[in-house]
Amino acid sequence: MTTSWGDVTLTRHPEDPRDPLRAWDAADEYLLNHLAETGTGLSGTVAVLGDRWGALVTALHAAGAGRLVQISDSYLGREATRTNLARAGAAPDAVRLLTTQDPPPARIDVLLVRVPKSLALLEDQLHRLAPAVHADTVVVGTGMVKEIHTSTLTLFERILGPTRTSLAVKKARLIHTTPDPAAAPGPNPWPYRYALPADTPAPGLAGRTVVNQAGVFCADRLDIGTRFLLGHLPRGLGHARVADLGCGNGVVGLAVALAEPGAELLFTDESYQAVASAEENFRTHAGEDRKAEFTVGDGLADVPAGSLDLVLNNPPFHSHQATTDRTARRMFSDARRALRPGGELWVVGNRHLGYHVTLRRIFGAGELVASDPKFVVLRAVKR
Protein backbone atom coordinates (compact mmCIF):
# COMPACT_ATOMS: atom_id res chain seq x y z
CA MET A 1 0.00 0.00 0.00
CA THR A 2 1.40 3.37 -1.03
CA THR A 3 1.05 6.19 1.51
CA SER A 4 2.41 9.72 1.91
CA TRP A 5 4.95 8.29 4.36
CA GLY A 6 6.18 5.49 2.10
CA ASP A 7 5.07 2.05 0.99
CA VAL A 8 3.99 -0.60 3.51
CA THR A 9 3.65 -4.30 2.77
CA LEU A 10 0.50 -5.78 4.26
CA THR A 11 -0.96 -9.25 4.57
CA ARG A 12 -4.00 -10.79 6.17
CA HIS A 13 -3.76 -13.50 8.83
CA PRO A 14 -3.13 -16.32 8.36
CA GLU A 15 -1.02 -15.55 5.31
CA ASP A 16 -2.07 -17.45 2.22
CA PRO A 17 -0.50 -16.63 -1.16
CA ARG A 18 -3.62 -18.01 -2.85
CA ASP A 19 -5.90 -15.52 -1.08
CA PRO A 20 -6.99 -12.87 -3.63
CA LEU A 21 -8.25 -10.45 -0.94
CA ARG A 22 -6.03 -7.50 -0.02
CA ALA A 23 -5.30 -6.36 3.52
CA TRP A 24 -6.53 -2.81 2.80
CA ASP A 25 -9.00 -1.02 0.56
CA ALA A 26 -9.92 2.41 -0.77
CA ALA A 27 -11.44 3.47 2.57
CA ASP A 28 -8.11 2.96 4.34
CA GLU A 29 -6.28 4.87 1.60
CA TYR A 30 -8.80 7.74 1.67
CA LEU A 31 -8.42 8.24 5.42
CA LEU A 32 -4.61 8.13 5.33
CA ASN A 33 -4.47 10.57 2.41
CA HIS A 34 -6.80 12.92 4.26
CA LEU A 35 -4.63 12.91 7.38
CA ALA A 36 -1.51 13.65 5.31
CA GLU A 37 -3.10 16.36 3.17
CA THR A 38 -4.64 18.20 6.14
CA GLY A 39 -1.53 17.89 8.27
CA THR A 40 -3.54 16.41 11.14
CA GLY A 41 -1.47 16.44 14.34
CA LEU A 42 -0.62 12.90 15.43
CA SER A 43 1.53 13.65 18.48
CA GLY A 44 -1.04 12.80 21.14
CA THR A 45 -2.98 9.58 21.75
CA VAL A 46 -4.22 8.26 18.42
CA ALA A 47 -6.88 5.57 18.83
CA VAL A 48 -7.83 3.47 15.79
CA LEU A 49 -11.06 1.52 16.10
CA GLY A 50 -11.85 -1.37 13.75
CA ASP A 51 -8.54 -1.41 11.83
CA ARG A 52 -9.25 -4.65 9.99
CA TRP A 53 -5.76 -5.96 9.20
CA GLY A 54 -3.54 -3.28 10.71
CA ALA A 55 -3.22 -1.16 7.56
CA LEU A 56 -4.03 2.06 9.40
CA VAL A 57 -1.76 1.68 12.43
CA THR A 58 1.09 0.31 10.30
CA ALA A 59 0.95 3.38 8.06
CA LEU A 60 0.52 5.74 11.02
CA HIS A 61 3.54 4.21 12.73
CA ALA A 62 5.52 5.01 9.59
CA ALA A 63 4.16 8.55 9.84
CA GLY A 64 5.65 8.93 13.31
CA ALA A 65 2.33 9.05 15.16
CA GLY A 66 2.61 9.41 18.92
CA ARG A 67 0.81 7.04 21.27
CA LEU A 68 -0.87 4.65 18.87
CA VAL A 69 -3.70 2.45 20.15
CA GLN A 70 -5.59 -0.11 18.09
CA ILE A 71 -8.98 -1.36 19.34
CA SER A 72 -10.22 -4.51 17.64
CA ASP A 73 -12.75 -7.31 18.12
CA SER A 74 -10.84 -9.61 15.76
CA TYR A 75 -8.10 -12.00 16.83
CA LEU A 76 -7.13 -12.53 13.19
CA GLY A 77 -6.99 -8.78 12.64
CA ARG A 78 -4.73 -8.30 15.67
CA GLU A 79 -2.37 -11.05 14.54
CA ALA A 80 -2.20 -9.50 11.07
CA THR A 81 -1.42 -6.17 12.73
CA ARG A 82 1.46 -7.72 14.70
CA THR A 83 2.90 -9.24 11.52
CA ASN A 84 2.51 -6.07 9.47
CA LEU A 85 4.07 -3.87 12.15
CA ALA A 86 7.00 -6.25 12.62
CA ARG A 87 7.57 -6.34 8.85
CA ALA A 88 7.65 -2.53 8.89
CA GLY A 89 10.35 -2.60 11.56
CA ALA A 90 8.18 -1.51 14.49
CA ALA A 91 9.13 -2.55 18.01
CA PRO A 92 6.76 -5.07 19.64
CA ASP A 93 5.37 -2.36 21.94
CA ALA A 94 5.15 0.38 19.31
CA VAL A 95 1.34 0.12 19.17
CA ARG A 96 -0.88 -0.67 22.13
CA LEU A 97 -3.21 -3.44 20.98
CA LEU A 98 -6.53 -3.49 22.84
CA THR A 99 -9.59 -5.65 22.36
CA THR A 100 -13.14 -4.34 22.40
CA GLN A 101 -13.43 -5.91 25.87
CA ASP A 102 -10.50 -3.93 27.31
CA PRO A 103 -10.84 -0.56 29.08
CA PRO A 104 -10.24 2.17 26.47
CA PRO A 105 -7.63 4.95 26.85
CA ALA A 106 -8.50 7.66 29.37
CA ARG A 107 -7.93 10.44 26.84
CA ILE A 108 -8.00 10.34 23.03
CA ASP A 109 -6.67 13.19 20.88
CA VAL A 110 -7.32 11.62 17.48
CA LEU A 111 -10.04 9.01 17.01
CA LEU A 112 -10.03 7.15 13.70
CA VAL A 113 -12.88 4.74 13.04
CA ARG A 114 -12.98 2.10 10.33
CA VAL A 115 -16.75 1.56 10.21
CA PRO A 116 -17.48 -2.07 11.12
CA LYS A 117 -20.02 -4.27 9.42
CA SER A 118 -21.96 -4.43 12.69
CA LEU A 119 -23.83 -1.23 13.56
CA ALA A 120 -24.28 -2.60 17.08
CA LEU A 121 -20.52 -2.92 17.58
CA LEU A 122 -20.05 0.66 16.39
CA GLU A 123 -22.71 1.88 18.82
CA ASP A 124 -21.19 0.00 21.75
CA GLN A 125 -17.64 1.18 21.04
CA LEU A 126 -18.59 4.82 20.49
CA HIS A 127 -20.37 4.75 23.87
CA ARG A 128 -17.26 3.25 25.48
CA LEU A 129 -14.91 5.74 23.84
CA ALA A 130 -17.03 8.89 24.30
CA PRO A 131 -15.73 9.70 27.82
CA ALA A 132 -12.17 9.83 26.45
CA VAL A 133 -13.06 12.25 23.64
CA HIS A 134 -12.66 15.97 24.39
CA ALA A 135 -13.64 19.14 22.53
CA ASP A 136 -10.37 19.23 20.55
CA THR A 137 -10.34 15.56 19.57
CA VAL A 138 -10.11 15.00 15.82
CA VAL A 139 -12.72 12.36 14.91
CA VAL A 140 -12.65 10.86 11.42
CA GLY A 141 -14.41 7.72 10.28
CA THR A 142 -13.97 5.86 7.02
CA GLY A 143 -15.73 3.14 5.07
CA MET A 144 -16.90 2.12 1.66
CA VAL A 145 -20.04 3.87 0.47
CA LYS A 146 -22.09 0.68 0.89
CA GLU A 147 -20.97 0.48 4.55
CA ILE A 148 -22.01 4.01 5.56
CA HIS A 149 -25.73 4.58 6.04
CA THR A 150 -27.89 7.26 7.62
CA SER A 151 -28.03 5.09 10.75
CA THR A 152 -24.20 5.11 10.86
CA LEU A 153 -24.06 8.90 10.80
CA THR A 154 -26.85 9.11 13.37
CA LEU A 155 -24.75 7.12 15.83
CA PHE A 156 -21.74 9.41 15.46
CA GLU A 157 -23.96 12.48 15.83
CA ARG A 158 -25.97 11.20 18.81
CA ILE A 159 -23.02 9.83 20.78
CA LEU A 160 -20.16 12.21 19.89
CA GLY A 161 -21.45 15.36 18.17
CA PRO A 162 -22.33 17.06 14.86
CA THR A 163 -21.41 14.86 11.90
CA ARG A 164 -21.02 15.26 8.14
CA THR A 165 -19.70 13.12 5.31
CA SER A 166 -17.24 13.75 2.51
CA LEU A 167 -17.61 13.27 -1.19
CA ALA A 168 -17.03 9.73 -2.37
CA VAL A 169 -13.59 8.77 -3.72
CA LYS A 170 -13.13 5.31 -5.26
CA LYS A 171 -16.47 4.34 -3.68
CA ALA A 172 -15.22 5.30 -0.18
CA ARG A 173 -16.33 8.09 2.13
CA LEU A 174 -15.06 9.86 5.21
CA ILE A 175 -17.10 10.79 8.28
CA HIS A 176 -16.20 14.01 10.10
CA THR A 177 -17.50 14.55 13.62
CA THR A 178 -17.02 17.60 15.84
CA PRO A 179 -17.08 16.43 19.47
CA ASP A 180 -19.72 18.08 21.63
CA PRO A 181 -18.84 17.89 25.35
CA ALA A 182 -22.50 18.56 26.14
CA ALA A 183 -23.76 15.59 24.13
CA ALA A 184 -26.11 13.31 26.09
CA PRO A 185 -26.16 10.01 24.19
CA GLY A 186 -28.03 8.10 26.91
CA PRO A 187 -27.09 4.68 28.25
CA ASN A 188 -25.23 2.07 26.22
CA PRO A 189 -27.82 -0.59 25.24
CA TRP A 190 -25.14 -3.29 25.01
CA PRO A 191 -24.78 -6.07 26.00
CA TYR A 192 -28.27 -7.17 24.99
CA ARG A 193 -30.28 -9.92 26.68
CA TYR A 194 -33.22 -11.93 25.38
CA ALA A 195 -35.08 -15.09 26.34
CA LEU A 196 -34.73 -18.08 24.01
CA PRO A 197 -38.09 -18.99 22.42
CA ALA A 198 -40.33 -21.51 24.15
CA ASP A 199 -40.05 -23.83 21.13
CA THR A 200 -36.24 -23.83 21.01
CA PRO A 201 -35.51 -27.42 19.85
CA ALA A 202 -32.94 -28.45 22.47
CA PRO A 203 -33.56 -29.90 25.94
CA GLY A 204 -33.31 -27.37 28.72
CA LEU A 205 -32.71 -24.26 26.59
CA ALA A 206 -36.24 -22.92 26.10
CA GLY A 207 -36.95 -19.74 28.03
CA ARG A 208 -33.39 -19.22 29.25
CA THR A 209 -32.06 -15.68 29.02
CA VAL A 210 -28.85 -15.29 27.04
CA VAL A 211 -26.49 -12.33 26.87
CA ASN A 212 -24.99 -11.02 23.66
CA GLN A 213 -22.17 -8.51 23.44
CA ALA A 214 -22.41 -6.03 20.58
CA GLY A 215 -21.21 -7.38 17.25
CA VAL A 216 -22.02 -11.03 17.93
CA PHE A 217 -23.80 -12.58 14.96
CA CYS A 218 -27.58 -12.38 15.27
CA ALA A 219 -27.25 -10.72 18.69
CA ASP A 220 -30.92 -9.90 19.21
CA ARG A 221 -32.53 -13.27 18.42
CA LEU A 222 -31.83 -16.95 17.89
CA ASP A 223 -30.21 -17.43 14.47
CA ILE A 224 -32.36 -19.68 12.27
CA GLY A 225 -29.37 -21.77 11.17
CA THR A 226 -28.34 -22.32 14.79
CA ARG A 227 -31.94 -23.17 15.60
CA PHE A 228 -31.95 -25.86 12.91
CA LEU A 229 -28.70 -27.36 14.22
CA LEU A 230 -30.08 -27.38 17.78
CA GLY A 231 -32.86 -29.66 16.62
CA HIS A 232 -30.40 -32.21 15.22
CA LEU A 233 -27.51 -32.41 17.69
CA PRO A 234 -25.89 -35.80 18.35
CA ARG A 235 -26.90 -37.52 21.59
CA GLY A 236 -25.31 -39.93 24.04
CA LEU A 237 -21.91 -38.25 24.05
CA GLY A 238 -20.83 -39.50 27.46
CA HIS A 239 -17.49 -37.92 28.41
CA ALA A 240 -16.70 -36.67 24.91
CA ARG A 241 -14.55 -33.60 24.40
CA VAL A 242 -16.68 -31.27 22.28
CA ALA A 243 -15.72 -28.03 20.53
CA ASP A 244 -18.21 -25.32 19.63
CA LEU A 245 -16.17 -23.89 16.74
CA GLY A 246 -17.07 -20.31 15.83
CA CYS A 247 -19.17 -20.33 18.97
CA GLY A 248 -20.83 -16.92 18.77
CA ASN A 249 -22.84 -16.56 21.98
CA GLY A 250 -22.24 -20.24 22.76
CA VAL A 251 -25.84 -21.47 22.58
CA VAL A 252 -24.89 -24.65 20.69
CA GLY A 253 -22.21 -25.64 23.20
CA LEU A 254 -24.52 -24.72 26.06
CA ALA A 255 -27.19 -27.03 24.65
CA VAL A 256 -24.66 -29.89 24.63
CA ALA A 257 -23.58 -29.10 28.19
CA LEU A 258 -27.15 -29.15 29.49
CA ALA A 259 -28.07 -32.38 27.68
CA GLU A 260 -24.75 -34.18 28.25
CA PRO A 261 -23.55 -33.68 31.85
CA GLY A 262 -20.35 -35.67 31.25
CA ALA A 263 -19.22 -33.79 28.13
CA GLU A 264 -16.23 -31.46 28.28
CA LEU A 265 -16.73 -28.26 26.27
CA LEU A 266 -14.38 -25.99 24.35
CA PHE A 267 -15.77 -22.69 23.05
CA THR A 268 -13.67 -20.88 20.47
CA ASP A 269 -14.17 -17.89 18.20
CA GLU A 270 -12.00 -15.20 16.65
CA SER A 271 -14.25 -12.51 18.17
CA TYR A 272 -13.54 -11.27 21.69
CA GLN A 273 -17.15 -10.13 21.96
CA ALA A 274 -18.40 -13.61 21.05
CA VAL A 275 -16.25 -15.51 23.53
CA ALA A 276 -17.16 -13.09 26.32
CA SER A 277 -20.84 -13.74 25.55
CA ALA A 278 -20.35 -17.52 25.42
CA GLU A 279 -18.54 -17.62 28.74
CA GLU A 280 -21.16 -15.54 30.54
CA ASN A 281 -23.99 -17.65 29.12
CA PHE A 282 -22.26 -20.90 30.04
CA ARG A 283 -21.44 -19.83 33.59
CA THR A 284 -24.97 -18.52 34.13
CA HIS A 285 -26.76 -21.66 32.95
CA ALA A 286 -24.28 -24.53 33.33
CA GLY A 287 -22.78 -23.38 36.61
CA GLU A 288 -19.43 -22.05 37.78
CA ASP A 289 -18.12 -25.54 38.56
CA ARG A 290 -18.79 -27.09 35.14
CA LYS A 291 -15.54 -27.65 33.27
CA ALA A 292 -15.15 -25.73 30.02
CA GLU A 293 -12.53 -23.78 28.07
CA PHE A 294 -13.04 -20.43 26.36
CA THR A 295 -10.52 -19.41 23.72
CA VAL A 296 -10.24 -16.43 21.41
CA GLY A 297 -8.10 -17.60 18.52
CA ASP A 298 -7.72 -18.84 14.99
CA GLY A 299 -10.33 -21.58 15.09
CA LEU A 300 -8.79 -24.87 16.24
CA ALA A 301 -5.28 -24.02 15.02
CA ASP A 302 -3.83 -24.25 18.53
CA VAL A 303 -5.81 -27.31 19.64
CA PRO A 304 -3.65 -30.47 19.87
CA ALA A 305 -4.10 -32.95 17.05
CA GLY A 306 -6.39 -35.87 17.86
CA SER A 307 -7.71 -34.29 21.05
CA LEU A 308 -11.40 -33.81 20.18
CA ASP A 309 -14.29 -36.24 19.82
CA LEU A 310 -16.82 -33.88 18.28
CA VAL A 311 -16.75 -30.47 16.58
CA LEU A 312 -19.95 -28.48 16.04
CA ASN A 313 -19.79 -25.65 13.53
CA ASN A 314 -21.98 -22.99 11.95
CA PRO A 315 -19.29 -21.38 9.76
CA PRO A 316 -19.44 -17.79 8.51
CA PHE A 317 -19.37 -17.16 4.78
CA HIS A 318 -18.35 -13.49 4.90
CA SER A 319 -15.04 -11.82 5.65
CA HIS A 320 -16.18 -8.27 6.37
CA GLN A 321 -18.01 -7.38 3.12
CA ALA A 322 -16.49 -10.16 0.98
CA THR A 323 -18.37 -13.40 0.42
CA THR A 324 -15.95 -16.33 0.69
CA ASP A 325 -15.82 -19.97 1.76
CA ARG A 326 -12.15 -19.64 2.77
CA THR A 327 -12.98 -19.46 6.49
CA ALA A 328 -15.23 -22.52 6.31
CA ARG A 329 -12.56 -24.53 4.45
CA ARG A 330 -9.97 -23.67 7.08
CA MET A 331 -12.39 -24.55 9.87
CA PHE A 332 -13.11 -27.95 8.31
CA SER A 333 -9.42 -28.71 7.78
CA ASP A 334 -8.53 -27.65 11.34
CA ALA A 335 -11.38 -29.78 12.67
CA ARG A 336 -10.09 -32.85 10.86
CA ARG A 337 -6.62 -32.37 12.32
CA ALA A 338 -7.97 -31.79 15.85
CA LEU A 339 -10.35 -34.78 15.82
CA ARG A 340 -9.30 -38.24 16.98
CA PRO A 341 -9.82 -41.15 14.55
CA GLY A 342 -13.57 -41.78 14.54
CA GLY A 343 -14.26 -38.23 15.73
CA GLU A 344 -16.99 -36.27 13.97
CA LEU A 345 -17.57 -32.80 12.55
CA TRP A 346 -21.20 -31.64 12.41
CA VAL A 347 -21.87 -28.58 10.25
CA VAL A 348 -24.97 -26.49 9.56
CA GLY A 349 -25.06 -24.27 6.50
CA ASN A 350 -27.22 -22.82 3.77
CA ARG A 351 -27.99 -25.45 1.13
CA HIS A 352 -26.54 -23.37 -1.71
CA LEU A 353 -23.06 -23.17 -0.14
CA GLY A 354 -22.21 -26.73 -1.17
CA TYR A 355 -20.38 -27.69 2.02
CA HIS A 356 -20.91 -31.38 1.23
CA VAL A 357 -18.42 -31.04 -1.63
CA THR A 358 -15.83 -29.38 0.61
CA LEU A 359 -16.29 -31.99 3.35
CA ARG A 360 -15.92 -34.81 0.84
CA ARG A 361 -12.65 -33.29 -0.35
CA ILE A 362 -11.26 -32.87 3.21
CA PHE A 363 -12.70 -35.92 4.98
CA GLY A 364 -13.19 -38.27 2.06
CA ALA A 365 -16.93 -38.48 2.70
CA GLY A 366 -19.84 -36.61 4.22
CA GLU A 367 -23.34 -37.57 5.30
CA LEU A 368 -26.57 -35.60 5.25
CA VAL A 369 -28.12 -35.62 8.73
CA ALA A 370 -31.08 -33.32 8.14
CA SER A 371 -32.34 -30.73 5.67
CA ASP A 372 -35.10 -28.23 5.08
CA PRO A 373 -35.66 -25.83 2.17
CA LYS A 374 -32.95 -23.46 3.46
CA PHE A 375 -30.42 -25.42 5.59
CA VAL A 376 -28.59 -28.71 5.77
CA VAL A 377 -26.86 -30.42 8.70
CA LEU A 378 -23.88 -32.48 7.53
CA ARG A 379 -21.72 -35.02 9.34
CA ALA A 380 -18.15 -36.00 8.49
CA VAL A 381 -16.11 -38.67 10.26
CA LYS A 382 -12.33 -38.70 10.52
CA ARG A 383 -11.15 -42.08 9.28
XYZ file of C-alpha atoms in Angstrom:
383
model
C 0.000 0.000 0.000
C 1.396 3.372 -1.034
C 1.045 6.188 1.510
C 2.409 9.720 1.906
C 4.947 8.293 4.362
C 6.179 5.493 2.102
C 5.067 2.052 0.991
C 3.995 -0.599 3.512
C 3.653 -4.305 2.775
C 0.498 -5.778 4.258
C -0.956 -9.253 4.567
C -4.002 -10.794 6.174
C -3.758 -13.496 8.827
C -3.127 -16.316 8.355
C -1.020 -15.553 5.310
C -2.070 -17.454 2.215
C -0.501 -16.630 -1.161
C -3.623 -18.006 -2.854
C -5.902 -15.517 -1.078
C -6.988 -12.871 -3.626
C -8.246 -10.454 -0.942
C -6.028 -7.500 -0.017
C -5.296 -6.358 3.525
C -6.530 -2.812 2.796
C -9.003 -1.018 0.565
C -9.917 2.413 -0.774
C -11.438 3.469 2.565
C -8.106 2.963 4.343
C -6.285 4.872 1.596
C -8.803 7.745 1.667
C -8.420 8.237 5.423
C -4.615 8.134 5.334
C -4.473 10.567 2.409
C -6.805 12.922 4.259
C -4.627 12.906 7.379
C -1.507 13.653 5.306
C -3.103 16.365 3.168
C -4.644 18.200 6.136
C -1.526 17.889 8.272
C -3.536 16.409 11.142
C -1.471 16.438 14.335
C -0.616 12.901 15.434
C 1.528 13.645 18.482
C -1.039 12.795 21.139
C -2.980 9.584 21.748
C -4.222 8.261 18.416
C -6.884 5.573 18.827
C -7.826 3.470 15.790
C -11.061 1.521 16.095
C -11.851 -1.368 13.749
C -8.542 -1.406 11.835
C -9.250 -4.645 9.988
C -5.763 -5.960 9.199
C -3.538 -3.277 10.708
C -3.224 -1.164 7.557
C -4.029 2.060 9.397
C -1.763 1.676 12.429
C 1.091 0.308 10.303
C 0.949 3.378 8.065
C 0.522 5.738 11.023
C 3.536 4.212 12.734
C 5.522 5.010 9.593
C 4.156 8.547 9.837
C 5.647 8.931 13.310
C 2.331 9.048 15.161
C 2.607 9.411 18.923
C 0.811 7.037 21.273
C -0.874 4.649 18.869
C -3.702 2.451 20.150
C -5.587 -0.112 18.091
C -8.979 -1.360 19.342
C -10.225 -4.514 17.643
C -12.748 -7.312 18.120
C -10.839 -9.605 15.763
C -8.095 -12.004 16.833
C -7.130 -12.527 13.190
C -6.988 -8.778 12.643
C -4.732 -8.301 15.671
C -2.365 -11.050 14.539
C -2.205 -9.499 11.074
C -1.417 -6.170 12.733
C 1.465 -7.717 14.704
C 2.896 -9.238 11.525
C 2.514 -6.073 9.470
C 4.067 -3.870 12.152
C 7.005 -6.246 12.616
C 7.566 -6.343 8.850
C 7.647 -2.530 8.892
C 10.351 -2.596 11.557
C 8.183 -1.511 14.492
C 9.130 -2.549 18.012
C 6.759 -5.073 19.643
C 5.368 -2.358 21.943
C 5.149 0.381 19.312
C 1.343 0.117 19.168
C -0.876 -0.670 22.126
C -3.206 -3.444 20.984
C -6.526 -3.487 22.843
C -9.586 -5.646 22.357
C -13.141 -4.339 22.405
C -13.433 -5.908 25.875
C -10.502 -3.927 27.314
C -10.842 -0.560 29.084
C -10.236 2.170 26.471
C -7.626 4.946 26.846
C -8.501 7.657 29.367
C -7.927 10.443 26.836
C -8.004 10.338 23.028
C -6.667 13.190 20.881
C -7.319 11.625 17.482
C -10.038 9.012 17.009
C -10.033 7.149 13.704
C -12.883 4.737 13.043
C -12.975 2.103 10.330
C -16.748 1.564 10.210
C -17.477 -2.065 11.119
C -20.019 -4.273 9.420
C -21.962 -4.426 12.693
C -23.829 -1.232 13.563
C -24.285 -2.598 17.080
C -20.524 -2.922 17.582
C -20.051 0.660 16.386
C -22.710 1.875 18.820
C -21.188 0.002 21.748
C -17.645 1.175 21.041
C -18.592 4.816 20.495
C -20.365 4.745 23.868
C -17.262 3.248 25.483
C -14.907 5.743 23.845
C -17.026 8.886 24.298
C -15.728 9.697 27.823
C -12.166 9.828 26.447
C -13.056 12.249 23.643
C -12.660 15.965 24.391
C -13.638 19.142 22.534
C -10.372 19.232 20.547
C -10.340 15.562 19.571
C -10.112 14.997 15.825
C -12.717 12.364 14.907
C -12.647 10.858 11.420
C -14.406 7.717 10.281
C -13.975 5.859 7.019
C -15.729 3.137 5.073
C -16.900 2.116 1.660
C -20.041 3.875 0.466
C -22.085 0.684 0.890
C -20.972 0.478 4.554
C -22.014 4.010 5.563
C -25.725 4.575 6.037
C -27.891 7.256 7.616
C -28.029 5.092 10.749
C -24.203 5.109 10.857
C -24.062 8.904 10.799
C -26.850 9.108 13.368
C -24.747 7.115 15.833
C -21.739 9.409 15.457
C -23.963 12.477 15.834
C -25.966 11.201 18.810
C -23.024 9.834 20.775
C -20.160 12.214 19.886
C -21.454 15.360 18.170
C -22.330 17.061 14.856
C -21.413 14.865 11.901
C -21.017 15.264 8.145
C -19.702 13.122 5.308
C -17.243 13.746 2.512
C -17.614 13.271 -1.188
C -17.025 9.731 -2.370
C -13.592 8.770 -3.721
C -13.127 5.310 -5.256
C -16.472 4.338 -3.676
C -15.220 5.299 -0.184
C -16.331 8.093 2.128
C -15.060 9.861 5.213
C -17.104 10.788 8.278
C -16.198 14.012 10.097
C -17.495 14.546 13.623
C -17.021 17.597 15.839
C -17.082 16.432 19.469
C -19.719 18.084 21.628
C -18.839 17.886 25.349
C -22.501 18.563 26.141
C -23.764 15.594 24.127
C -26.107 13.309 26.088
C -26.159 10.006 24.191
C -28.032 8.105 26.907
C -27.089 4.675 28.248
C -25.228 2.070 26.221
C -27.824 -0.593 25.238
C -25.137 -3.286 25.009
C -24.777 -6.069 25.996
C -28.275 -7.175 24.994
C -30.282 -9.925 26.677
C -33.218 -11.931 25.384
C -35.076 -15.094 26.336
C -34.731 -18.081 24.006
C -38.089 -18.991 22.424
C -40.331 -21.510 24.152
C -40.048 -23.828 21.127
C -36.241 -23.829 21.012
C -35.507 -27.423 19.850
C -32.935 -28.445 22.470
C -33.559 -29.904 25.940
C -33.312 -27.367 28.723
C -32.707 -24.261 26.591
C -36.237 -22.922 26.101
C -36.947 -19.739 28.025
C -33.388 -19.220 29.250
C -32.063 -15.681 29.016
C -28.846 -15.292 27.042
C -26.492 -12.332 26.871
C -24.995 -11.016 23.659
C -22.169 -8.514 23.441
C -22.412 -6.033 20.580
C -21.209 -7.379 17.249
C -22.024 -11.029 17.934
C -23.799 -12.579 14.958
C -27.582 -12.382 15.275
C -27.246 -10.721 18.686
C -30.924 -9.899 19.209
C -32.532 -13.273 18.418
C -31.835 -16.954 17.889
C -30.215 -17.425 14.474
C -32.359 -19.683 12.269
C -29.366 -21.772 11.167
C -28.341 -22.324 14.788
C -31.938 -23.175 15.598
C -31.946 -25.862 12.908
C -28.700 -27.365 14.224
C -30.080 -27.379 17.784
C -32.856 -29.663 16.615
C -30.399 -32.212 15.216
C -27.513 -32.412 17.694
C -25.888 -35.797 18.349
C -26.899 -37.520 21.594
C -25.314 -39.934 24.037
C -21.915 -38.249 24.047
C -20.825 -39.504 27.457
C -17.487 -37.922 28.410
C -16.701 -36.668 24.909
C -14.550 -33.598 24.398
C -16.682 -31.270 22.280
C -15.720 -28.033 20.526
C -18.207 -25.315 19.630
C -16.175 -23.886 16.735
C -17.065 -20.306 15.829
C -19.170 -20.334 18.970
C -20.834 -16.921 18.772
C -22.841 -16.556 21.975
C -22.241 -20.237 22.761
C -25.836 -21.471 22.577
C -24.886 -24.651 20.688
C -22.207 -25.640 23.198
C -24.516 -24.724 26.060
C -27.192 -27.033 24.650
C -24.664 -29.887 24.632
C -23.576 -29.096 28.189
C -27.148 -29.153 29.492
C -28.072 -32.382 27.679
C -24.749 -34.185 28.251
C -23.545 -33.675 31.848
C -20.348 -35.673 31.255
C -19.223 -33.791 28.134
C -16.233 -31.458 28.283
C -16.729 -28.260 26.274
C -14.381 -25.993 24.349
C -15.767 -22.693 23.050
C -13.667 -20.885 20.466
C -14.170 -17.886 18.201
C -12.000 -15.196 16.648
C -14.252 -12.506 18.170
C -13.538 -11.267 21.689
C -17.151 -10.132 21.963
C -18.403 -13.609 21.049
C -16.250 -15.515 23.531
C -17.157 -13.085 26.321
C -20.841 -13.740 25.547
C -20.355 -17.517 25.415
C -18.537 -17.624 28.737
C -21.163 -15.544 30.538
C -23.994 -17.651 29.120
C -22.264 -20.896 30.043
C -21.443 -19.832 33.588
C -24.973 -18.523 34.127
C -26.763 -21.664 32.954
C -24.281 -24.535 33.325
C -22.782 -23.382 36.609
C -19.431 -22.051 37.781
C -18.116 -25.545 38.558
C -18.794 -27.091 35.138
C -15.535 -27.652 33.274
C -15.154 -25.726 30.020
C -12.532 -23.784 28.074
C -13.037 -20.432 26.360
C -10.516 -19.409 23.718
C -10.238 -16.429 21.410
C -8.104 -17.597 18.519
C -7.718 -18.840 14.992
C -10.330 -21.582 15.093
C -8.791 -24.869 16.239
C -5.277 -24.024 15.016
C -3.826 -24.247 18.533
C -5.806 -27.314 19.638
C -3.648 -30.469 19.869
C -4.102 -32.950 17.049
C -6.391 -35.869 17.856
C -7.709 -34.292 21.053
C -11.397 -33.810 20.184
C -14.290 -36.239 19.824
C -16.823 -33.875 18.280
C -16.752 -30.470 16.578
C -19.954 -28.481 16.045
C -19.788 -25.652 13.526
C -21.982 -22.989 11.947
C -19.288 -21.376 9.762
C -19.436 -17.786 8.511
C -19.365 -17.164 4.783
C -18.351 -13.488 4.905
C -15.038 -11.819 5.647
C -16.175 -8.266 6.372
C -18.010 -7.380 3.116
C -16.492 -10.156 0.983
C -18.367 -13.405 0.424
C -15.948 -16.327 0.687
C -15.819 -19.972 1.761
C -12.152 -19.639 2.774
C -12.980 -19.462 6.492
C -15.226 -22.523 6.307
C -12.565 -24.529 4.449
C -9.973 -23.668 7.076
C -12.394 -24.555 9.873
C -13.113 -27.950 8.313
C -9.422 -28.708 7.778
C -8.528 -27.647 11.337
C -11.383 -29.782 12.673
C -10.093 -32.854 10.856
C -6.624 -32.368 12.325
C -7.965 -31.794 15.854
C -10.345 -34.784 15.824
C -9.297 -38.240 16.979
C -9.822 -41.147 14.552
C -13.566 -41.780 14.542
C -14.258 -38.234 15.729
C -16.994 -36.268 13.973
C -17.570 -32.805 12.545
C -21.205 -31.638 12.405
C -21.874 -28.580 10.248
C -24.967 -26.495 9.563
C -25.063 -24.265 6.502
C -27.221 -22.819 3.772
C -27.993 -25.448 1.129
C -26.539 -23.369 -1.708
C -23.057 -23.167 -0.141
C -22.205 -26.733 -1.173
C -20.380 -27.686 2.015
C -20.910 -31.376 1.233
C -18.424 -31.044 -1.631
C -15.831 -29.379 0.614
C -16.288 -31.994 3.348
C -15.917 -34.814 0.840
C -12.650 -33.293 -0.352
C -11.256 -32.871 3.207
C -12.700 -35.918 4.985
C -13.190 -38.268 2.060
C -16.930 -38.482 2.699
C -19.841 -36.607 4.219
C -23.344 -37.567 5.304
C -26.575 -35.597 5.252
C -28.117 -35.624 8.734
C -31.083 -33.319 8.141
C -32.339 -30.726 5.669
C -35.097 -28.233 5.078
C -35.664 -25.829 2.165
C -32.947 -23.456 3.464
C -30.416 -25.421 5.586
C -28.587 -28.712 5.775
C -26.861 -30.422 8.702
C -23.882 -32.479 7.531
C -21.722 -35.020 9.339
C -18.151 -35.997 8.494
C -16.106 -38.673 10.258
C -12.329 -38.704 10.524
C -11.147 -42.083 9.280
